[in-house]
Short mmCIF file of C-alpha atoms in Angstrom, two decimals:
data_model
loop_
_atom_site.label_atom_id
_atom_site.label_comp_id
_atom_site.label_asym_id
_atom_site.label_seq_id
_atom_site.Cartn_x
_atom_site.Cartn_y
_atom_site.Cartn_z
CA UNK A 4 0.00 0.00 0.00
CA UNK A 5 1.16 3.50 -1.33
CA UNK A 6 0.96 6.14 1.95
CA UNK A 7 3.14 9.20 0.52
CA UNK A 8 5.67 10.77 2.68
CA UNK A 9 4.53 10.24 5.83
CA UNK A 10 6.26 13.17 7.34
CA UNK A 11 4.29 15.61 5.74
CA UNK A 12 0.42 16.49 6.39
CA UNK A 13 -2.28 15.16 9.12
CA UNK A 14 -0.83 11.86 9.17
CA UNK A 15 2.51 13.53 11.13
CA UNK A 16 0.44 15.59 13.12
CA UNK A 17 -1.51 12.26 14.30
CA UNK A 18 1.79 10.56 15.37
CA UNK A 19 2.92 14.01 16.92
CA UNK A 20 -0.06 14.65 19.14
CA UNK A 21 0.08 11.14 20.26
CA UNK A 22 3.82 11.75 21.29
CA UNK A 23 2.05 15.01 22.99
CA UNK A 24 0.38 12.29 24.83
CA UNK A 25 3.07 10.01 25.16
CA UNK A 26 4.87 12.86 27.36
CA UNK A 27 1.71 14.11 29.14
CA UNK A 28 1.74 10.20 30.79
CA UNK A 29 5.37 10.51 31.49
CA UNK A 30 7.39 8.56 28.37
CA UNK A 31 10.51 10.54 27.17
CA UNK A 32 9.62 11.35 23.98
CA UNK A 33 11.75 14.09 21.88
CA UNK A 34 11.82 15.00 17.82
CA UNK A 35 13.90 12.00 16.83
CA UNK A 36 11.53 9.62 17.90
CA UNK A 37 8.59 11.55 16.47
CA UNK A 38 10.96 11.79 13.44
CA UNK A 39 11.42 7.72 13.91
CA UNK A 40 7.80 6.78 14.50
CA UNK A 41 6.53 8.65 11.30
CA UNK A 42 9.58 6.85 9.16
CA UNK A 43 8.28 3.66 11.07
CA UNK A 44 4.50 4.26 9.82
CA UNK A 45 5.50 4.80 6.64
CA UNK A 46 7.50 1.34 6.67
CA UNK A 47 4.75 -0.76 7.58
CA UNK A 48 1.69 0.77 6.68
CA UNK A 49 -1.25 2.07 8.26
CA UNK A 50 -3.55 -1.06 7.13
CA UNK A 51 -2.80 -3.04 9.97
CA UNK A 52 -3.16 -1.61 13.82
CA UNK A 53 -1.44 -4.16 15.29
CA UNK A 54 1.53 -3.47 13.26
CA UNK A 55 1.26 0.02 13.51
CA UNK A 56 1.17 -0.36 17.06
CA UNK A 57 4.14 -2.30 17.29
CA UNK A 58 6.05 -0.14 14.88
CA UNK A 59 5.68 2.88 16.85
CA UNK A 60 6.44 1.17 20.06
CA UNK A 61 9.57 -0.37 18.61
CA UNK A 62 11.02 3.04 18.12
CA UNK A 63 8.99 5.26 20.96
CA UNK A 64 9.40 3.51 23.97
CA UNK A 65 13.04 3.10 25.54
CA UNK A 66 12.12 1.56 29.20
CA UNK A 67 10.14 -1.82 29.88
CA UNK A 68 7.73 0.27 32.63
CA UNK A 69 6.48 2.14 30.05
CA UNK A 70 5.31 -0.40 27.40
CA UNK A 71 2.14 -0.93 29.06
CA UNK A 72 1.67 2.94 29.06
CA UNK A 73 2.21 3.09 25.63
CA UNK A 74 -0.30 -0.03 24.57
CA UNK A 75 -3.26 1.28 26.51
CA UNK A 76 -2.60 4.53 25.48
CA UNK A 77 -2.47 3.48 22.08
CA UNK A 78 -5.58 1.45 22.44
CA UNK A 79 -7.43 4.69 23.67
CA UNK A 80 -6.11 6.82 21.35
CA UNK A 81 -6.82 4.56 17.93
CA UNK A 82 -9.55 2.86 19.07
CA UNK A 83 -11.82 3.36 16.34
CA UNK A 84 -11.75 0.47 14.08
CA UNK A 85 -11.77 2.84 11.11
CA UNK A 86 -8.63 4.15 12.39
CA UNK A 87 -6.65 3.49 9.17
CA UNK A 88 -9.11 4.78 6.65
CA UNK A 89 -8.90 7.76 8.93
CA UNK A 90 -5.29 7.97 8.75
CA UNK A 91 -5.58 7.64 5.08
CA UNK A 92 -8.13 10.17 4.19
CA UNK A 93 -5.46 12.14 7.02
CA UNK A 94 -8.17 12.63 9.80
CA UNK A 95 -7.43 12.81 13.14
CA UNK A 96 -7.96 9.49 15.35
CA UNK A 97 -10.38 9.20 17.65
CA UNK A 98 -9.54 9.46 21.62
CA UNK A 99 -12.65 7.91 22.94
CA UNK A 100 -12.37 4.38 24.35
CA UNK A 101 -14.88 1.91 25.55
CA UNK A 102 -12.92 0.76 28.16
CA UNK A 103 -14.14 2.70 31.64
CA UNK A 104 -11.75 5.64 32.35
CA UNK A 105 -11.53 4.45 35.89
CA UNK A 106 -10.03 1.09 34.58
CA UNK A 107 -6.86 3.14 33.02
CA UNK A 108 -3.89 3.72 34.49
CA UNK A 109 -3.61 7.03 35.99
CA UNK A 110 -0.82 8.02 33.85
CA UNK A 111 -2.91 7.33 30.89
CA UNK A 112 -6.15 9.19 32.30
CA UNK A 113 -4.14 12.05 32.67
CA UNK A 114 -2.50 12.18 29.53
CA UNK A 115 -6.28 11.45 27.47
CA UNK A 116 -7.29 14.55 29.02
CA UNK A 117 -7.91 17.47 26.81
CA UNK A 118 -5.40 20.46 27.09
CA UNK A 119 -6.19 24.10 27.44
CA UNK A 120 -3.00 26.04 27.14
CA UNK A 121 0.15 24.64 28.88
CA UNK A 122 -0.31 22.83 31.80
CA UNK A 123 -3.75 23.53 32.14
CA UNK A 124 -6.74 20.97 31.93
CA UNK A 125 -9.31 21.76 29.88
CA UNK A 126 -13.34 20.56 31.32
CA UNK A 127 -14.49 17.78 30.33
CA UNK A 128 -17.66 17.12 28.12
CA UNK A 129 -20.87 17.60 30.64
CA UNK A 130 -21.67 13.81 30.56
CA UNK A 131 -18.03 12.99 31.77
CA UNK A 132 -17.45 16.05 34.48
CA UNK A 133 -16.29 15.73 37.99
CA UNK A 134 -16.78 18.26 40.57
CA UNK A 135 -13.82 18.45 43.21
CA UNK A 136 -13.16 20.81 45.70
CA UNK A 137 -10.70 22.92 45.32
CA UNK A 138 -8.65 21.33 48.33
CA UNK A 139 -7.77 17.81 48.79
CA UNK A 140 -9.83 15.75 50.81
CA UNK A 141 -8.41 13.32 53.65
CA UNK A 142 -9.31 10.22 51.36
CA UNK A 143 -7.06 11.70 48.30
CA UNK A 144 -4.22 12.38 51.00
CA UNK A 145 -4.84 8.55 52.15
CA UNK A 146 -5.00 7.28 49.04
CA UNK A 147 -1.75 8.98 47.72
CA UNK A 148 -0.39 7.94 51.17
CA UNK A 149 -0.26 4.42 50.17
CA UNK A 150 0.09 4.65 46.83
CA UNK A 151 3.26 3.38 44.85
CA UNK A 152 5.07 5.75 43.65
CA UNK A 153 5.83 3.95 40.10
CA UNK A 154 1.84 4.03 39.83
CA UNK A 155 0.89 7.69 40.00
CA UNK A 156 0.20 10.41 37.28
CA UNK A 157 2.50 13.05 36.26
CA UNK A 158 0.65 15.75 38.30
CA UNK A 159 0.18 13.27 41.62
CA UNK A 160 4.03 12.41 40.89
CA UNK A 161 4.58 16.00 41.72
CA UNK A 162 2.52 16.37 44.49
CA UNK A 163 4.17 13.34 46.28
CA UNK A 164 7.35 14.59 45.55
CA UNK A 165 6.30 17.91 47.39
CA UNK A 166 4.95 15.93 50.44
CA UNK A 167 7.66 13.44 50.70
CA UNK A 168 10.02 16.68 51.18
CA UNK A 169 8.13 17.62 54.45
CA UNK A 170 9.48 14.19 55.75
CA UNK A 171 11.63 13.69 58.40
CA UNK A 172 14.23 11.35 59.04
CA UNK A 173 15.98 11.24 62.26
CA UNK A 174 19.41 9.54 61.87
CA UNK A 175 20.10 7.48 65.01
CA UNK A 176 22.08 9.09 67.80
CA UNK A 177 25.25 7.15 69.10
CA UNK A 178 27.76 8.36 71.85
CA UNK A 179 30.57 9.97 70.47
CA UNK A 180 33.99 10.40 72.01
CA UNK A 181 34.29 14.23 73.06
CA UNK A 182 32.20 14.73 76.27
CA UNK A 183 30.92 17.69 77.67
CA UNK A 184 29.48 18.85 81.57
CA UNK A 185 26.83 16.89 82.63
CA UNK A 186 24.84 15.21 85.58
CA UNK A 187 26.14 11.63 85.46
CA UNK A 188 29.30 10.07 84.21
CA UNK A 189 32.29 8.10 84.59
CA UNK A 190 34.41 10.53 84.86
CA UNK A 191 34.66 13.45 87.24
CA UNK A 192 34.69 17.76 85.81
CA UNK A 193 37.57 18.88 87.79
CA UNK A 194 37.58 22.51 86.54
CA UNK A 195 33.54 22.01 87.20
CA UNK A 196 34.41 21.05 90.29
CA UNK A 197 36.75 24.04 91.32
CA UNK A 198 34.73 26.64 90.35
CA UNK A 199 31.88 25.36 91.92
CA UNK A 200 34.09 24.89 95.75
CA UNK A 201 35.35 28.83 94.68
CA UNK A 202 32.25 29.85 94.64
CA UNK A 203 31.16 28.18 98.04
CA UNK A 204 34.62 29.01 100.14
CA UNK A 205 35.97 26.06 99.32
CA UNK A 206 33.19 23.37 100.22
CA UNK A 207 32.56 20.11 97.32
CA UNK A 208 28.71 20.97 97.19
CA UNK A 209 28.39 19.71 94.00
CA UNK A 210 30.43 17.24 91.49
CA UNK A 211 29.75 17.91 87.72
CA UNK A 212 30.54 14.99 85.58
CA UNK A 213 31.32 14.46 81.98
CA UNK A 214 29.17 13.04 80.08
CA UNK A 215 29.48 11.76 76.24
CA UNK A 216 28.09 13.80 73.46
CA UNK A 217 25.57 12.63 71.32
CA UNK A 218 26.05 12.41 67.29
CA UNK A 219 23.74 11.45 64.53
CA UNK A 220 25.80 8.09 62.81
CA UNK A 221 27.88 9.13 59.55
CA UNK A 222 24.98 8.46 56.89
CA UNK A 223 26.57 6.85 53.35
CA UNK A 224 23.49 6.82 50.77
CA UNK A 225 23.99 4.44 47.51
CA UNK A 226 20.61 5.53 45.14
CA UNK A 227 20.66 2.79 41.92
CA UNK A 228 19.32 5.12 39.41
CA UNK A 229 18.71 2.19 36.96
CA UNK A 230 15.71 1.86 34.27
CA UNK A 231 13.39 -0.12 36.91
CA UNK A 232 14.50 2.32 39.52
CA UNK A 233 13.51 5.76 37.76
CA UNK A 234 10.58 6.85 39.23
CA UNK A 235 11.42 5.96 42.58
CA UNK A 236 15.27 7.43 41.80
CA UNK A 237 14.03 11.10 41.86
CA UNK A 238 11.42 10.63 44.76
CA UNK A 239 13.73 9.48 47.14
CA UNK A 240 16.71 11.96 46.09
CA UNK A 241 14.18 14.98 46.76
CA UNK A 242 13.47 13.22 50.25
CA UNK A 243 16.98 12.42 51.29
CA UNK A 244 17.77 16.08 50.31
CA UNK A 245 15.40 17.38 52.65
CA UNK A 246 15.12 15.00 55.64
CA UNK A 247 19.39 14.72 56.15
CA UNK A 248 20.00 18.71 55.36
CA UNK A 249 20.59 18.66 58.92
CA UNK A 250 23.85 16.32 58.49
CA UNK A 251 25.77 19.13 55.48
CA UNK A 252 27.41 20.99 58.11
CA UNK A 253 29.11 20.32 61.10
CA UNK A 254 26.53 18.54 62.87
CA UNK A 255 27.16 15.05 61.16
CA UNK A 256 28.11 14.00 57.87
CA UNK A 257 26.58 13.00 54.76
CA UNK A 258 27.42 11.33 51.77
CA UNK A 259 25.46 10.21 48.68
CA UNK A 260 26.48 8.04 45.33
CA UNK A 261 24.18 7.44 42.27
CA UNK A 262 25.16 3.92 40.46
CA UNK A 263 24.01 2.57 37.55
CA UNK A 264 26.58 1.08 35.05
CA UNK A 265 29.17 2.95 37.27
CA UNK A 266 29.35 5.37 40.53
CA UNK A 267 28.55 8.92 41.11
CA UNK A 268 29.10 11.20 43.71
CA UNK A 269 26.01 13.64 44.16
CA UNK A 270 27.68 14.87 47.63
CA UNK A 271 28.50 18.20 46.16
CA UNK A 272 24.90 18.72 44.57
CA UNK A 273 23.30 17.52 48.06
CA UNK A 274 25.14 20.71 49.45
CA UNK A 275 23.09 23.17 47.48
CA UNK A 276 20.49 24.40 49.98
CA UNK A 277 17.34 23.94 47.43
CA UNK A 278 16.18 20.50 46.69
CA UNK A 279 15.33 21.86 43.22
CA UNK A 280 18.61 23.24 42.53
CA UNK A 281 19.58 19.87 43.91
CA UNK A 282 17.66 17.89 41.60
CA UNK A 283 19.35 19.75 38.66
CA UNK A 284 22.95 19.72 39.42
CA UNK A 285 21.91 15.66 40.18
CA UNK A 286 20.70 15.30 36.80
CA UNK A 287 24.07 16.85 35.53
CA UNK A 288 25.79 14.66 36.76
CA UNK A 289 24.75 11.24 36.53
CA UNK A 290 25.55 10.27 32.88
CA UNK A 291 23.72 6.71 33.09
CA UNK A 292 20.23 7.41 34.21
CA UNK A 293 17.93 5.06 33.07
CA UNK A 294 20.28 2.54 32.41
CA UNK A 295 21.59 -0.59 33.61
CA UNK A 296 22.63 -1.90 37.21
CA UNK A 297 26.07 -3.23 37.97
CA UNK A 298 26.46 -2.94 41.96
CA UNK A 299 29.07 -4.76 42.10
CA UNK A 300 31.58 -2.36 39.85
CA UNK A 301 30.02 0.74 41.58
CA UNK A 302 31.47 -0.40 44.72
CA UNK A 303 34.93 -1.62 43.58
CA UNK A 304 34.90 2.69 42.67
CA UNK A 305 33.97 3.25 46.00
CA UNK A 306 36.48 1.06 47.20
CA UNK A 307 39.39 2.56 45.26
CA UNK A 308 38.40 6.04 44.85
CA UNK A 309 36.25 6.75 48.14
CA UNK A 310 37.16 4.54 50.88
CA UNK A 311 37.87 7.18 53.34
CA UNK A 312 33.97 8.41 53.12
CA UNK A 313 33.12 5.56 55.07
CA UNK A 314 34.65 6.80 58.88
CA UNK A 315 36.06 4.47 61.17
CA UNK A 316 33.67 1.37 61.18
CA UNK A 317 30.67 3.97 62.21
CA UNK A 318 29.15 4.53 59.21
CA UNK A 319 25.36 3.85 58.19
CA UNK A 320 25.21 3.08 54.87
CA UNK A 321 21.73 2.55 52.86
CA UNK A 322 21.75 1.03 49.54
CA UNK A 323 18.09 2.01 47.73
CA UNK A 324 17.64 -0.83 44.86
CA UNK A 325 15.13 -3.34 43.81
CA UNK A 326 18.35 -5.80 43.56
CA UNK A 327 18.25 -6.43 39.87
CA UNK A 328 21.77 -6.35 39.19
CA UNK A 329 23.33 -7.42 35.81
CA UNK A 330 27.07 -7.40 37.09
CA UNK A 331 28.97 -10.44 38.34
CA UNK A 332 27.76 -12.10 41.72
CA UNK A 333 31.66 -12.92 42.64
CA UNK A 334 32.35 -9.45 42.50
CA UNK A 335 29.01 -8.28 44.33
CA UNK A 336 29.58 -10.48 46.67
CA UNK A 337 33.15 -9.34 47.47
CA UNK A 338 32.54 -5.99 47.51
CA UNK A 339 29.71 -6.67 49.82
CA UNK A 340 31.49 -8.03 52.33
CA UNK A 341 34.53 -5.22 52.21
CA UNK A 342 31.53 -2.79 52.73
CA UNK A 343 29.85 -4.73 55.53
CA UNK A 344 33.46 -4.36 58.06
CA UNK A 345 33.74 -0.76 57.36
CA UNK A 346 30.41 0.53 58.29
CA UNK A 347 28.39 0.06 61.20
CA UNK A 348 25.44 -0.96 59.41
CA UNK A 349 24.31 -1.71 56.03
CA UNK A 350 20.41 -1.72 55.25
CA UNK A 351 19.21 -2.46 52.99
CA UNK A 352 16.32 0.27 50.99
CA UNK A 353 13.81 -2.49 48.74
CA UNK A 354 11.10 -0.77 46.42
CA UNK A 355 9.90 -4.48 45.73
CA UNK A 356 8.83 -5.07 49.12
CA UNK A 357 5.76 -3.79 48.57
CA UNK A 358 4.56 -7.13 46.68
CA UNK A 359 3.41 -9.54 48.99
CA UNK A 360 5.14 -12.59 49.10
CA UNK A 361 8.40 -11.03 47.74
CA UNK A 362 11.91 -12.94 47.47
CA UNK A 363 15.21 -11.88 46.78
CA UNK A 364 15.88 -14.73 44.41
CA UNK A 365 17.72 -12.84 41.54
CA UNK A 366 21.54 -13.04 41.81
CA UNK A 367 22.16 -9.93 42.53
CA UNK A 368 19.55 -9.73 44.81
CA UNK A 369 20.62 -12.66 46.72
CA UNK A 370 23.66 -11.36 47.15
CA UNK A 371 22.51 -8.15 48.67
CA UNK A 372 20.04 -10.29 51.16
CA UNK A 373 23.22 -12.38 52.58
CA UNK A 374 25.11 -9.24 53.27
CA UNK A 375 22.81 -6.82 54.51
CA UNK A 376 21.51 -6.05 58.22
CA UNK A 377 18.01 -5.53 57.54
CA UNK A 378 15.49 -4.63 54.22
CA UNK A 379 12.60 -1.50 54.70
CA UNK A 380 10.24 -0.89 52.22
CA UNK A 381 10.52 2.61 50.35
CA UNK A 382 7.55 2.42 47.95
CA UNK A 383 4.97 4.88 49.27
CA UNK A 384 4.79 8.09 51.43
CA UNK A 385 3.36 5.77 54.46
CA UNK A 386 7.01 3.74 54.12
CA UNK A 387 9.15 6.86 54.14
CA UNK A 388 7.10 7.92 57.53
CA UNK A 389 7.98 4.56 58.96
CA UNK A 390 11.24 4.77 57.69
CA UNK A 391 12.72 6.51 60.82
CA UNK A 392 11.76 4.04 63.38
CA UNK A 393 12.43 1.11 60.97
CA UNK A 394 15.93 2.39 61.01
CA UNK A 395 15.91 2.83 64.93
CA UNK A 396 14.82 -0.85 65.24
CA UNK A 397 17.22 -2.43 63.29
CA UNK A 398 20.00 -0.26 65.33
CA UNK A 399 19.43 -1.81 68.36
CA UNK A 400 19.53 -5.34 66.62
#
């Protein structure tokens, strides 16, 4: 079948809008692919849906979690099942579906909805209109509570994102060496002490000890930034950011790493005051977003290049990955263990947990089990809440 140039006329403004709504739900979509998909159409033909379908997704979608975005989408989108004579007679596709909008994902619903202007929702048809109020209710903040993070829309990503910021995260307090006045102790305040007896002609009324200071534990974050990991990636970087600024200064120390197919150090973007600006220098940096995992190589870097982050054996150190490493298990597993006797502990972040029934029993995520001290889920806003005393539990273990 004869098409034309399929880069030219309604046909490419079909396959553009539905890129529009490609990146509305969250798929990175730029001008190459459009540029790809409409070279793609033109290859196989609009005659077949199916085809089409697969086509487009061949050369739109770069990451497994959003093939099943794409399909439904697609489904929605060119549902009509005079969709080709459409294309060919270069009219636009239909976006109505027969499927219940309730039934899509919320990524999708979102991204069906008409536009008014940028970034602005335009209403609905009469038969299909909502009311809300213009404040959340408690149900929507329970319900976004709970929800995982990998299944929200792009405007209830945001919104998490906001909330998760407001977080805290209180970084267990261990006795550190330096001491300083207090009522009990081992030890005795002898310039304490002579002040006081100045004071009272020379009489012991009182006997100030020393007591030992108290210090949040050296925190050492590794974030896997992989394909599987994106959407909880960013999440969890804005909430580290703002629940640890406490440990930039002089109060404690923090350091976080980004791996992928090898290690980055974010530590001078988590020292920017705004978890926006954060965010950005972040994305700068890490070359291999959305990539692959290889643990194991990431902390043979650390090893060589960074060893002297992790301080004297007292180090926390939190690894955030759904364990689905691609590297050698030898080599994970060595690493592991070099990283287990220099830190104090090493816990172990899982975004996976949240499936019932849930076992480590890919390689790499064996590995990890053996090695680390304890596994929190990380999943939803209601797991980052918990996340503080989750971390003073396994402490005292």
């Amino acid at each position: 079948m004869l098409l034309g140039d399929a880069r030219t006329g309604k046909l490419a403004d079909n396959i553009a809008g539905f890129g529009r709504a490609l990146r509305r739900a969250g798929v990175r979509m730029d001008s190459s692919r459009l540029a790809l998909a409409c070279d793609a159409a033109l290859a196989v033909g609009v005659h077949d849906r199916a085809d089409l379908g697969a086509a487009l997704e061949a050369v739109m979608v770069s990451r497994e979690q959003d093939r099943g975005v794409f399909r439904e989408l697609f489904d929605a989108y060119f549902r009509n099942p005079d969709v080709a004579h459409k294309l060919l007679a270069q009219m636009l596709p239909s976006a109505e579906g027969k499927a219940e909008p309730s039934r899509r994902r919320p990524r999708v619903r979102e991204a069906l909805s008409p536009q008014q202007g940028f970034g602005r929702q335009a209403p609905k048809p009469a038969e299909d209109t909502v009311d809300f109020d213009a404040a959340m209710t408690a149900s929507d903040l329970q319900r976004l509570r709970h929800a995982d993070f990998n299944a929200l829309g792009a405007s209830e990503y945001r919104l998490v994102e906001r909330l998760a910021r407001d977080i805290a995260l209180p970084v267990p307090q261990v006795a550190a060496r330096r001491t300083r006045p207090g009522a009990a102790g081992a030890r005795m305040h002898w310039p304490g002490v002579m002040r006081h007896a100045a004071r009272t002609g020379g009489e012991l009324l009182r006997l100030p000890r020393l007591t030992r200071r108290e210090q949040p534990l050296p925190l050492l974050v590794l974030v896997d930034v992989s394909g599987s990991m994106e959407r909880y990636a960013r999440l969890l970087l804005a909430f580290l950011h703002a629940a640890t600024r406490s440990l930039g200064g002089h109060r404690g120390r923090r350091d976080v790493f980004a791996f992928g197919t090898h290690l980055t150090d974010l530590t001078p973007a988590f020292r920017l005051a705004d978890t926006d600006d954060m965010l950005r220098a972040a994305g700068a940096l890490i070359e291999d977003f959305a990539g692959g995992t290889r643990l194991g190589e990431s902390l043979a870097s650390l090893r060589t290049q960074h060893a002297r982050r992790l301080v004297g054996r007292r180090t926390l150190v939190l690894v955030i990955s759904d364990g689905l490493d691609t590297g050698e298990p030898a080599q994970l597993e060595a690493e592991l263990a070099w990283l287990g006797r220099r830190s104090r502990r090493l816990l172990w972040l899982n975004p996976l947990l949240r499936f019932d029934g849930y076992a480590p029993v890919a390689r790499g995520a064996a590995v990890l089990h053996r090695h680390a001290q304890g596994m929190l889920a990380v999943h939803n806003l209601s797991r980052l809440e918990e996340l503080a005393a989750g971390l003073a539990a396994l402490m005292k273990h």
